[in-house]
XYZ file of C-alpha atoms in Angstrom:
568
model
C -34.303 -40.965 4.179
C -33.090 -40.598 7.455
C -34.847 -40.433 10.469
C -35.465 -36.356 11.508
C -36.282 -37.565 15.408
C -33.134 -36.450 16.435
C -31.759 -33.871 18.733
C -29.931 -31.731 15.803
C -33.576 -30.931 14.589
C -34.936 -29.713 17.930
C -34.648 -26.242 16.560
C -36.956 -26.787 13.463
C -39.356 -28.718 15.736
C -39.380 -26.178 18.058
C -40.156 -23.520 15.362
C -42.962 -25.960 13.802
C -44.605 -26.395 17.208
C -44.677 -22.582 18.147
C -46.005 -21.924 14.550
C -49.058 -24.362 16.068
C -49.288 -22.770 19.436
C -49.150 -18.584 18.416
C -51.754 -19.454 15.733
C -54.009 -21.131 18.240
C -53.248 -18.341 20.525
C -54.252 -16.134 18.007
C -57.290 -17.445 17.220
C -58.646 -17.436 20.870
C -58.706 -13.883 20.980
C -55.075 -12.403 21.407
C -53.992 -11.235 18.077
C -50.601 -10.183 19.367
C -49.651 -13.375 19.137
C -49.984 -13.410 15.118
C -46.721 -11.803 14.995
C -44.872 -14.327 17.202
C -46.550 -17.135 14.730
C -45.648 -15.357 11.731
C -41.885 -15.403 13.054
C -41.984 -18.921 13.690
C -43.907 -19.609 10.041
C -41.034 -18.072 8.453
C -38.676 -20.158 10.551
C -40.306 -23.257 9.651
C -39.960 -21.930 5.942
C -36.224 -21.965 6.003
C -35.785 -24.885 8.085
C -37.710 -26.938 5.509
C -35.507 -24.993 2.807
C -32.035 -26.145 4.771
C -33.490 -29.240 4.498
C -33.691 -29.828 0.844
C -30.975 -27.387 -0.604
C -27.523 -28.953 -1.415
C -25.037 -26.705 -1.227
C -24.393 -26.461 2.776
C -23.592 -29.855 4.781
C -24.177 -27.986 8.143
C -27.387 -26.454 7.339
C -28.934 -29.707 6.157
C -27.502 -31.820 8.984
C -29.115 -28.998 11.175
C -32.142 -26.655 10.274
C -32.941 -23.451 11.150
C -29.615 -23.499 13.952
C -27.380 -24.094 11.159
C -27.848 -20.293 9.966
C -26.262 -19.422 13.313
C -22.788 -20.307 12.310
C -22.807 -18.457 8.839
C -24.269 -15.281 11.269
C -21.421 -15.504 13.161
C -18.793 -15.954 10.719
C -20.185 -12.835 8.493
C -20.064 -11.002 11.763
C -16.664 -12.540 13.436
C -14.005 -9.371 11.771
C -16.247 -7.063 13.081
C -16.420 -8.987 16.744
C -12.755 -9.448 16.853
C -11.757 -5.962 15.744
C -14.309 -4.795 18.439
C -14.007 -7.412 21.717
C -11.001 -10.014 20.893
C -8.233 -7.651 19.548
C -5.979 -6.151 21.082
C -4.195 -2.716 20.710
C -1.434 -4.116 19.010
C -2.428 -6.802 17.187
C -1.561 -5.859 13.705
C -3.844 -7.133 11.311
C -2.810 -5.696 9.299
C -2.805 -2.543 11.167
C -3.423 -2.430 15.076
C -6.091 -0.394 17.261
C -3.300 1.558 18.433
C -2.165 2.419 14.766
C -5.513 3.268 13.959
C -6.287 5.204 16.775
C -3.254 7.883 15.981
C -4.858 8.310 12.536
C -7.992 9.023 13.943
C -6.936 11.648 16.620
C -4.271 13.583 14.279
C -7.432 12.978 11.874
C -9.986 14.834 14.284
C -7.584 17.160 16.208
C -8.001 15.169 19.178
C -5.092 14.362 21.997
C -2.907 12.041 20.793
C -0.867 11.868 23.545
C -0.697 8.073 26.162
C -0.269 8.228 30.120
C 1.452 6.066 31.845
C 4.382 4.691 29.437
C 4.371 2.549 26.342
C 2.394 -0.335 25.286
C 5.091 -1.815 23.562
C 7.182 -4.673 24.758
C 10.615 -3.017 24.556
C 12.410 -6.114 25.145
C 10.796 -7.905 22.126
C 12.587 -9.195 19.199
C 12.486 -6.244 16.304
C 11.308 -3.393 18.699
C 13.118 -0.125 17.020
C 13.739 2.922 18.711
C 15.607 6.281 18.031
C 18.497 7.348 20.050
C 18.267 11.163 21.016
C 21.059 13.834 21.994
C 21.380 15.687 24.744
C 21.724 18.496 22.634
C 17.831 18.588 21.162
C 17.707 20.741 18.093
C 14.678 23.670 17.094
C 13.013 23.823 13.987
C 11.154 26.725 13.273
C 10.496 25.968 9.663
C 8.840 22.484 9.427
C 7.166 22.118 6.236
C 9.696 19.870 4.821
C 10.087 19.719 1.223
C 12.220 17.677 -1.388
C 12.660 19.226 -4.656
C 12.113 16.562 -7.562
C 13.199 17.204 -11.088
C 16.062 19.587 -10.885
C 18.479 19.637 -13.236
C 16.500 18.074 -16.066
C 13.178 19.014 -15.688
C 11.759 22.677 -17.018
C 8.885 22.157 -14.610
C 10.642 20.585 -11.539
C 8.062 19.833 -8.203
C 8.875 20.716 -4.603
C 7.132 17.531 -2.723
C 6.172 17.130 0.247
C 7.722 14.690 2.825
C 4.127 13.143 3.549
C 2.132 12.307 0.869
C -1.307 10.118 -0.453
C -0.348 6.826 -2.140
C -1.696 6.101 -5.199
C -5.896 4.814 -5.101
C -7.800 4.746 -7.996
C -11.274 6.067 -8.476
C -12.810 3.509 -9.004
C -11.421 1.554 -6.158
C -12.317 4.808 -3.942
C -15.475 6.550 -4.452
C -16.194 10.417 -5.874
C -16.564 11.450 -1.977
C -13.419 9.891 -1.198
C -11.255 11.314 -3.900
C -12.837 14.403 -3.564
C -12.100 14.997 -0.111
C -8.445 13.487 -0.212
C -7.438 16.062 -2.931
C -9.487 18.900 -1.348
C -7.301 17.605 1.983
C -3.611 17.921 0.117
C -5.086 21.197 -1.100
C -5.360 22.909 1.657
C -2.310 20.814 3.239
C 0.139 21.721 0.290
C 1.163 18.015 -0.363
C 0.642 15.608 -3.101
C -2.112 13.153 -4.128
C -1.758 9.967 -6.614
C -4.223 9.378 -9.350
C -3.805 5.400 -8.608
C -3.175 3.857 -12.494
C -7.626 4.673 -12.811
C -6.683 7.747 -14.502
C -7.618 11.216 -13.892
C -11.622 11.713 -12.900
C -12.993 14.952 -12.268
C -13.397 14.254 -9.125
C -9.517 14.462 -9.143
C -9.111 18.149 -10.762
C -12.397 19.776 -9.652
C -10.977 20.696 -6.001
C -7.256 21.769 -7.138
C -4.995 19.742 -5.797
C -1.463 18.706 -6.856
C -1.635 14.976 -8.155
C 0.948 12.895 -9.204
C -0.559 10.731 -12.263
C -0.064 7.376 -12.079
C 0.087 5.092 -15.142
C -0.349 1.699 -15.521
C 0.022 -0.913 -17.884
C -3.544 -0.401 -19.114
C -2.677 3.564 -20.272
C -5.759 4.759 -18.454
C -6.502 8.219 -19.616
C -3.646 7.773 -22.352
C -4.484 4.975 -24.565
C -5.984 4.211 -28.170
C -8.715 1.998 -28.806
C -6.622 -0.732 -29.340
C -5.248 -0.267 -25.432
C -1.737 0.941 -26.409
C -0.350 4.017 -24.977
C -1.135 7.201 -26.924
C 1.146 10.061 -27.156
C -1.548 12.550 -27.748
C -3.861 11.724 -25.391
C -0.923 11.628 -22.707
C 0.140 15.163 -23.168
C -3.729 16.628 -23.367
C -3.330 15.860 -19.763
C -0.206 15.665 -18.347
C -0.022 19.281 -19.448
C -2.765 20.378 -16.957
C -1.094 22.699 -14.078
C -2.465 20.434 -11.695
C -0.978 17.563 -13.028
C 2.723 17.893 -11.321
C 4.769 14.388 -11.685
C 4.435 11.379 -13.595
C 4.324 7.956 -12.708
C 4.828 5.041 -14.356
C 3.540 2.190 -12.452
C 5.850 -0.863 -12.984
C 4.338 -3.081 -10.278
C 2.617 -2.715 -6.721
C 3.018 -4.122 -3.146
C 0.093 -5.851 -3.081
C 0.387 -7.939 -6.136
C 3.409 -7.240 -8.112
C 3.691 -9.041 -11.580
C -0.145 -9.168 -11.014
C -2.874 -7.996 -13.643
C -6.603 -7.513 -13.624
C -9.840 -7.165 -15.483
C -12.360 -4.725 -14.201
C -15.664 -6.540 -15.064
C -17.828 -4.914 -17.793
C -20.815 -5.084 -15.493
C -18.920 -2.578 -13.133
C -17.625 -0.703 -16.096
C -19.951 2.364 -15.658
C -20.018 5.329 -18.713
C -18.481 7.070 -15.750
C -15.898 5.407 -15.191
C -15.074 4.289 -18.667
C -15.431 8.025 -19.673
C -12.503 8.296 -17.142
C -10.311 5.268 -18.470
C -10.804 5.442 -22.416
C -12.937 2.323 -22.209
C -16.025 1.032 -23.755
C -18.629 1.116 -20.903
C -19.888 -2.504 -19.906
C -17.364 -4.110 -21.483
C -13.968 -6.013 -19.188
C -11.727 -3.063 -18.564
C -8.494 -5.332 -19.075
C -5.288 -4.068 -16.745
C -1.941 -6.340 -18.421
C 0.343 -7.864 -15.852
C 3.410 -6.047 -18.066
C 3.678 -2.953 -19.865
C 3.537 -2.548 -24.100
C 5.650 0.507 -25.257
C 8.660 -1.100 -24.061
C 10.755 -4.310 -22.402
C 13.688 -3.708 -22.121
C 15.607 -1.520 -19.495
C 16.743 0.783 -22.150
C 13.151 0.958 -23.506
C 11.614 1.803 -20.162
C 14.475 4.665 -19.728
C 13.223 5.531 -23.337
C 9.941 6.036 -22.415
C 10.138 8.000 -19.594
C 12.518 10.541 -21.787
C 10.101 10.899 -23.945
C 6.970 11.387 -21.212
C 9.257 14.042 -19.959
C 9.247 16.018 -23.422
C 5.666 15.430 -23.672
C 4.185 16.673 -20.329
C 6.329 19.892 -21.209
C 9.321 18.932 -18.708
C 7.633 17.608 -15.631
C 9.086 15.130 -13.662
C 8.928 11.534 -14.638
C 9.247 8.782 -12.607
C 8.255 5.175 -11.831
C 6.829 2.757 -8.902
C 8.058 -0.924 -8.392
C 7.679 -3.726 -5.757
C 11.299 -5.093 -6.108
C 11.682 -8.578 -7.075
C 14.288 -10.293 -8.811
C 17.289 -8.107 -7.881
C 19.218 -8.276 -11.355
C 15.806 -6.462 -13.114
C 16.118 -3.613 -10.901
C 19.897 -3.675 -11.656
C 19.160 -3.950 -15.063
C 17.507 -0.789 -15.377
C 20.886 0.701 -13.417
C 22.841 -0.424 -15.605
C 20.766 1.162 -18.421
C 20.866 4.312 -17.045
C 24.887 4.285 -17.041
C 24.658 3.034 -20.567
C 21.997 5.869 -21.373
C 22.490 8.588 -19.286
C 18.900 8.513 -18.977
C 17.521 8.729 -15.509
C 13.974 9.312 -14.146
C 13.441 11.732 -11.837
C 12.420 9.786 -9.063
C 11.940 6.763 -8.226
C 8.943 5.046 -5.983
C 9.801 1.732 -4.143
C 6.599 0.117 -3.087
C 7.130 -2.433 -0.299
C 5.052 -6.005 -0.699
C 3.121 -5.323 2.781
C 1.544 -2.304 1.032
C -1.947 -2.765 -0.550
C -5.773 -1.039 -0.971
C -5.939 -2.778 -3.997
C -8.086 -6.411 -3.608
C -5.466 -9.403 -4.933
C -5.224 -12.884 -4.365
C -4.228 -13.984 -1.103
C -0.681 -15.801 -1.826
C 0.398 -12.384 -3.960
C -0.690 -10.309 -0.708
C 0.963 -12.847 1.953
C 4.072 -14.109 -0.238
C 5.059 -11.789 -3.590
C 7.729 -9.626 -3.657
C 10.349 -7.684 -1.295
C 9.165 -5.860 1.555
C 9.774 -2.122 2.082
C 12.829 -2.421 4.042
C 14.943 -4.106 2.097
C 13.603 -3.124 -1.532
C 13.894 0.300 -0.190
C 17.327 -0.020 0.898
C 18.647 -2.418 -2.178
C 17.194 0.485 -4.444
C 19.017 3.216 -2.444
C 22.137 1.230 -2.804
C 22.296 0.306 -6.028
C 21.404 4.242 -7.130
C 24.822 4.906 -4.606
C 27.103 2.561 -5.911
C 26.823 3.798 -9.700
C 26.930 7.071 -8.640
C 23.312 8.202 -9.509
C 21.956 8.620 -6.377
C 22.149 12.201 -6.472
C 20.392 12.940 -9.532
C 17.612 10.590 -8.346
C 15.419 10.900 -5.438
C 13.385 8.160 -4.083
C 9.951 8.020 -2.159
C 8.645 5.245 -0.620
C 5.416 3.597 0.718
C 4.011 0.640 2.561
C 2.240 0.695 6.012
C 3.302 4.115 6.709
C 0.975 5.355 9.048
C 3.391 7.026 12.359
C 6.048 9.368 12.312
C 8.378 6.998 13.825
C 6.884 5.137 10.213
C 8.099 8.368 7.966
C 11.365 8.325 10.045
C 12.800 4.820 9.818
C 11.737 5.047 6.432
C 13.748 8.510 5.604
C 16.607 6.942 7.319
C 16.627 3.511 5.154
C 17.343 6.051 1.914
C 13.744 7.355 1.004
C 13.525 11.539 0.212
C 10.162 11.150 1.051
C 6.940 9.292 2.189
C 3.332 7.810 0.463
C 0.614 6.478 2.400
C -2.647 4.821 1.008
C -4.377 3.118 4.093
C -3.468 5.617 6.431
C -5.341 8.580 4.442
C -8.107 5.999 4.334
C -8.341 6.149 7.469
C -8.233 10.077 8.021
C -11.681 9.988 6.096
C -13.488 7.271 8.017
C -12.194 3.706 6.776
C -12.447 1.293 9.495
C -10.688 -1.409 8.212
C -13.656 -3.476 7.577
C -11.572 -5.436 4.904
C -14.924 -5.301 2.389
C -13.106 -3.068 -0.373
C -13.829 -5.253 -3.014
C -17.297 -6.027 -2.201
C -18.993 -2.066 -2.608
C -20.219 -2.584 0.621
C -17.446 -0.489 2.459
C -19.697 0.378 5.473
C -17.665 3.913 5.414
C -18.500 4.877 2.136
C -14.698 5.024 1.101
C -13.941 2.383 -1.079
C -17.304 1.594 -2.918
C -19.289 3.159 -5.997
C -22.205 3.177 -4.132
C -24.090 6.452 -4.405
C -26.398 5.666 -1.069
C -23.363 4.526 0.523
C -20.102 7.613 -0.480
C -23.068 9.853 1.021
C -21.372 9.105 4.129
C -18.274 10.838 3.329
C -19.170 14.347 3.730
C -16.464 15.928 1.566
C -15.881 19.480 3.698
C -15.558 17.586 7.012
C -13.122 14.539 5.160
C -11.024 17.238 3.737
C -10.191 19.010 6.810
C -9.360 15.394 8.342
C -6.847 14.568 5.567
C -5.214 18.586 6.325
C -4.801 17.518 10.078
C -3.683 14.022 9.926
C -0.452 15.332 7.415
C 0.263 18.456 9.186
C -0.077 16.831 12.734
C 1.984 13.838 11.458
C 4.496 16.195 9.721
C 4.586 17.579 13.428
C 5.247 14.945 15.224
C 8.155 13.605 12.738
C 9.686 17.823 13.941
C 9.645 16.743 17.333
C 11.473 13.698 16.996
C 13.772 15.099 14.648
C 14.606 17.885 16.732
C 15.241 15.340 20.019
C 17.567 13.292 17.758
C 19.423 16.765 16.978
C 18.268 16.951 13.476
C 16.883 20.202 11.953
C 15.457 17.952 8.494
C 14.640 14.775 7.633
C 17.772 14.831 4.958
C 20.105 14.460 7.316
C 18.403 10.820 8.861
C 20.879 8.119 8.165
C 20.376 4.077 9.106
C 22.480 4.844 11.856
C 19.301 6.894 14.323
C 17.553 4.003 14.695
C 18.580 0.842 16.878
C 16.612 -2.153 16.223
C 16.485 -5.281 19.302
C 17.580 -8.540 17.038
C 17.487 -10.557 20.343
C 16.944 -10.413 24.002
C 20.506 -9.849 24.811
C 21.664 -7.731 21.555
C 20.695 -4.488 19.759
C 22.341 -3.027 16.312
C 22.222 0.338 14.634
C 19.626 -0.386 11.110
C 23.598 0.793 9.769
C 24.888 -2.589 10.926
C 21.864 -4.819 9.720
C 21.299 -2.693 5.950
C 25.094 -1.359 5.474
C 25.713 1.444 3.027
C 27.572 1.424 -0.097
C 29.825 4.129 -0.984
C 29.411 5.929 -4.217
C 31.106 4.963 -7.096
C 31.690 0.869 -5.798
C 29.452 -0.431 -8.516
C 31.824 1.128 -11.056
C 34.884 -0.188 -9.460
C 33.551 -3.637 -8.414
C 33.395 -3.256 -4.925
C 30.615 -4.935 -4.101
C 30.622 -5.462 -0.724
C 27.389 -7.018 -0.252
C 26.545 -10.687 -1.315
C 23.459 -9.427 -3.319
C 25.521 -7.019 -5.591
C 28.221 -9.366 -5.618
C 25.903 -11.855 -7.255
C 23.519 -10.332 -8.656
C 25.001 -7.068 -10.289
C 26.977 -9.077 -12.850
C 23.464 -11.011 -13.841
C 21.853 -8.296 -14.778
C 22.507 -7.067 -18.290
C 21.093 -3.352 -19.950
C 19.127 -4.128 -22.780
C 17.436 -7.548 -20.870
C 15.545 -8.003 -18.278
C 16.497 -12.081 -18.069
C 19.629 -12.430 -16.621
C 22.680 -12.856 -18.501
C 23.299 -16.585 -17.485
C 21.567 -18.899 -16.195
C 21.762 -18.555 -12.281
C 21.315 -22.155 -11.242
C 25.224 -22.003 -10.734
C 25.080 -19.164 -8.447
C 21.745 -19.141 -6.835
C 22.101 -21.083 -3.529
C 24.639 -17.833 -3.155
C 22.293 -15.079 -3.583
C 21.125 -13.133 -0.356
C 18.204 -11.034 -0.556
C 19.706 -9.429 2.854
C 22.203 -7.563 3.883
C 25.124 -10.449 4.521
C 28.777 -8.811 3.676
C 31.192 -9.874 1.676
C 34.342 -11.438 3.839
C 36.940 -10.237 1.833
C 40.711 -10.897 2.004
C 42.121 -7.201 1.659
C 39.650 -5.191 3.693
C 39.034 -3.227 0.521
C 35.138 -4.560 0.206
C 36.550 -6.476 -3.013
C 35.200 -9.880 -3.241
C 37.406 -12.943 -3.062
C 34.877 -14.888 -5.461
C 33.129 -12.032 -7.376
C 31.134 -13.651 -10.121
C 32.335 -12.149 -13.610
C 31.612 -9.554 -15.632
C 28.908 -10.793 -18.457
């Protein structure tokens, strides 16, 4: 064994020696100094314990001390968010992001002296150009009405809305106050694919229910969707859209199992599980998969929630899947009625670490491929779009409206309106807020009444703030935004229009093979209706494919490719 004389145990000696010294001084007629020897007793305890466990190198090498650096490390989030960061670090959302939550949240000023923060010469700033004619809008409770046309029950949204976030993942408290909050606020809340609690229905808000692959709320007890069970609910009045959820931004193609030890009667009551057994979530849906199937499917939803509208939510990935389902449509005539694009920096849900860093598109682009796509078959206007992923400004909701989205979700940033301080422990249920935990001692910290009224402030205060910059751009509604309002610095010496880096298709140019952009020129004739595999292998053509904007240099000026690929 080797020698302990040695300067990395001075710590445990020292503890050992004033174990000595207190008890002596104890003994001689101060019994104060019991305490102190206790302390060191205890010390000398764990130091002896670093000594013979095996499973940490640093605490063996150094008793007692050692402890310090897992201390720190537990603590180092919270010292960095606190002392280290600065306003606009964004990890994964800044101070200064936070902070406008909070104040819209709590009704306080959330107005800056003495000029921006932002480096306005830095690669990627954005900004919006205004007029010198400013515009008033005296109405600003801006609404997009989804379902018309096809739907019996059709729903007038909300520009601003709360992402989808399971109970489950959030606690009672939480989802109580964010639905009591869009109550009052007249906007929409997302089951998350959990299902629909009580927590969601007993304070009356609208909800958009969100459906997963595992059919929570609407499956047998074999997992597979149920038709019956589906329309029981989807035929409540507060039940007002339906959402199929394909995939999400923070771990797309992704499933899960919910542990049966945190399957609670509660929560299985909720799901159509058995409690305390694994609550299994597929990584791909089974009542259809195909294009045409999932077109199908959402048909049929539509006659069974008694003509509501039906939608679904995807992180886009391979481009010819999403232009499967296009092409689908034009073979079907079977739209949904919306459609939600969910960007791969979005994310409450816990997921491994190289699906949150590295799968799937992010907003901008997935948001603007969709919108394209929808354009150039000529479906756009039967289909609106929302959108969400790190939407937490106005400036957020406007870039966002102007990239092709009819309207905004947000998930962290409501999270924040009732108290989440980014403490990054939502899969632990020890959120130190009481948000995002099943905790009973711990959701007692999210006093419902007071949460509520937060959640009512931060929408209609952001909703407020988008009015103002609308109405300096010279816009009296967020339908008229186009890419064109907002300039974006690419260098230090040049600035484009977002129109210039994501052009536009016109409608129709799908249907006449006028690509124009390198992804649809490449992509489009992969993807095939009744497949979601390509329709040839795309070794031959990959090194071609563009997940950007790049156009098409074309020798007629017509936008008609030189080298289109060929129909399959």
């Amino acid at each position: 064994m080797p020698s302990l004389f040695h300067v990395r145990f001075l710590a445990f000696f020292l503890v050992i020696f004033g174990s000595v010294v207190f008890l002596v001084l104890g003994a001689i007629g101060a019994p104060g100094w019991y305490v102190a020897a206790i302390v060191c007793l205890m010390l000398t305890l764990l130091g002896i314990y670093d000594l013979i466990q095996e499973r940490h190198s640093i605490k063996r090498n150094y008793p007692v001390i050692g402890n310090m650096r897992f201390l720190l490390e537990f603590i180092r989030p919270e010292m960095r968010q606190y002392f280290i960061e600065s306003d606009t670090d964004t990890l994964p959302f800044s101070r200064a992001q936070r902070s406008i939550v909070y104040q819209r949240a709590k009704q306080q000023i959330d107005k800056r002296p003495f000029g921006t923060i932002e480096n306005v010469y830095r690669e990627d700033y954005e900004w919006v150009n205004h007029s010198m004619v400013p515009s008033h809008i005296p109405d600003r409770n801006f609404r997009i009405l989804v379902g018309q046309g096809q739907c019996s029950q059709p729903y007038d949204i909300s520009v601003f809305n709360i992402s989808a976030m399971s109970f489950g993942a959030l606690s009672a408290n939480a989802i109580r106050a964010l639905n009591r909050g869009a109550k009052a606020g007249g906007f929409a809340h997302d089951t998350g694919e959990g299902g629909i609690s009580k927590y969601h229905l007993e304070e009356g808000g609208d909800l958009i229910w969100n459906i997963g692959s595992g059919y929570f709320g609407c499956r047998d007890e074999n997992g597979h969707f149920s038709e019956s069970a589906f329309a029981k609910k989807a035929t409540l009045p507060n039940v007002k859209m339906i959402e199929i959820k394909l995939s999400q931004g923070a771990k797309p193609g992704h499933g899960g199992i919910l542990p049966g030890a945190k399957v609670t009667p509660e929560i299985a009551e909720v799901r159509g599980v058995t409690p305390g057994v694994d609550c299994d979530s597929p990584s791909a849906h089974s009542a259809f998969s195909t294009p045409v199937e999932l077109l199908q499917f959402v048909r049929r939803l539509r006659e069974l929630s008694g003509g509501k509208p039906v939608g679904f939510k995807l992180c886009v990935g391979h481009p010819w899947e999403w232009f499967a389902i296009v092409k689908a449509m034009l073979e079907t005539d079977i739209t949904p009625d919306f459609i939600v694009v969910d960007g791969s920096e979005g994310g409450t849900g816990a997921a491994p670490v190289e699906f949150v860093d590295h799968m799937g598109v992010p907003l901008k682009e997935a948001l603007r491929m969709v919108h394209n796509a929808l354009i150039g078959a000529g479906l756009r206007e039967r289909i609106k779009i929302g959108a969400s992923g790190k939407i937490i400004s106005a400036f957020d909701m406007l870039r966002t409206l102007a990239l092709g989205a009819d309207w905004c979700n947000s998930a962290r940033g409501f999270m924040f309106s009732i108290g989440c301080i980014q403490a990054q422990a939502c899969h632990t249920d020890k959120c130190p807020s009481g948000v995002a935990t099943q905790d009973p001692s711990r959701q007692r910290a999210v006093v419902v009444p007071d949460k509520a009224d937060r959640v009512r402030h931060f929408h209609r205060n952001s909703i407020e703030a988008l009015a103002e910059l609308l109405q300096a751009a010279g816009l009296t509604h967020p339908q008229q935004l186009r890419a064109h309002h907002v300039v974006r610095r690419v260098s230090s010496a040049e600035v484009k229009l977002l129109s210039a880096i994501y052009p536009e298709l016109e409608k129709g140019d799908l249907l006449q093979g006028k690509y124009r952009l390198r992804i649809f020129e490449i992509c489009w004739p992969l993807a095939q209706a009744h497949s979601f595999l390509p329709a040839r292998s795309i070794d031959r053509v990959a090194s071609q494919i563009n997940m950007g904007y790049q156009n098409i240099d074309t020798p007629n000026g017509q936008g008609e490719p030189a080298n289109a690929v060929s129909s399959p």
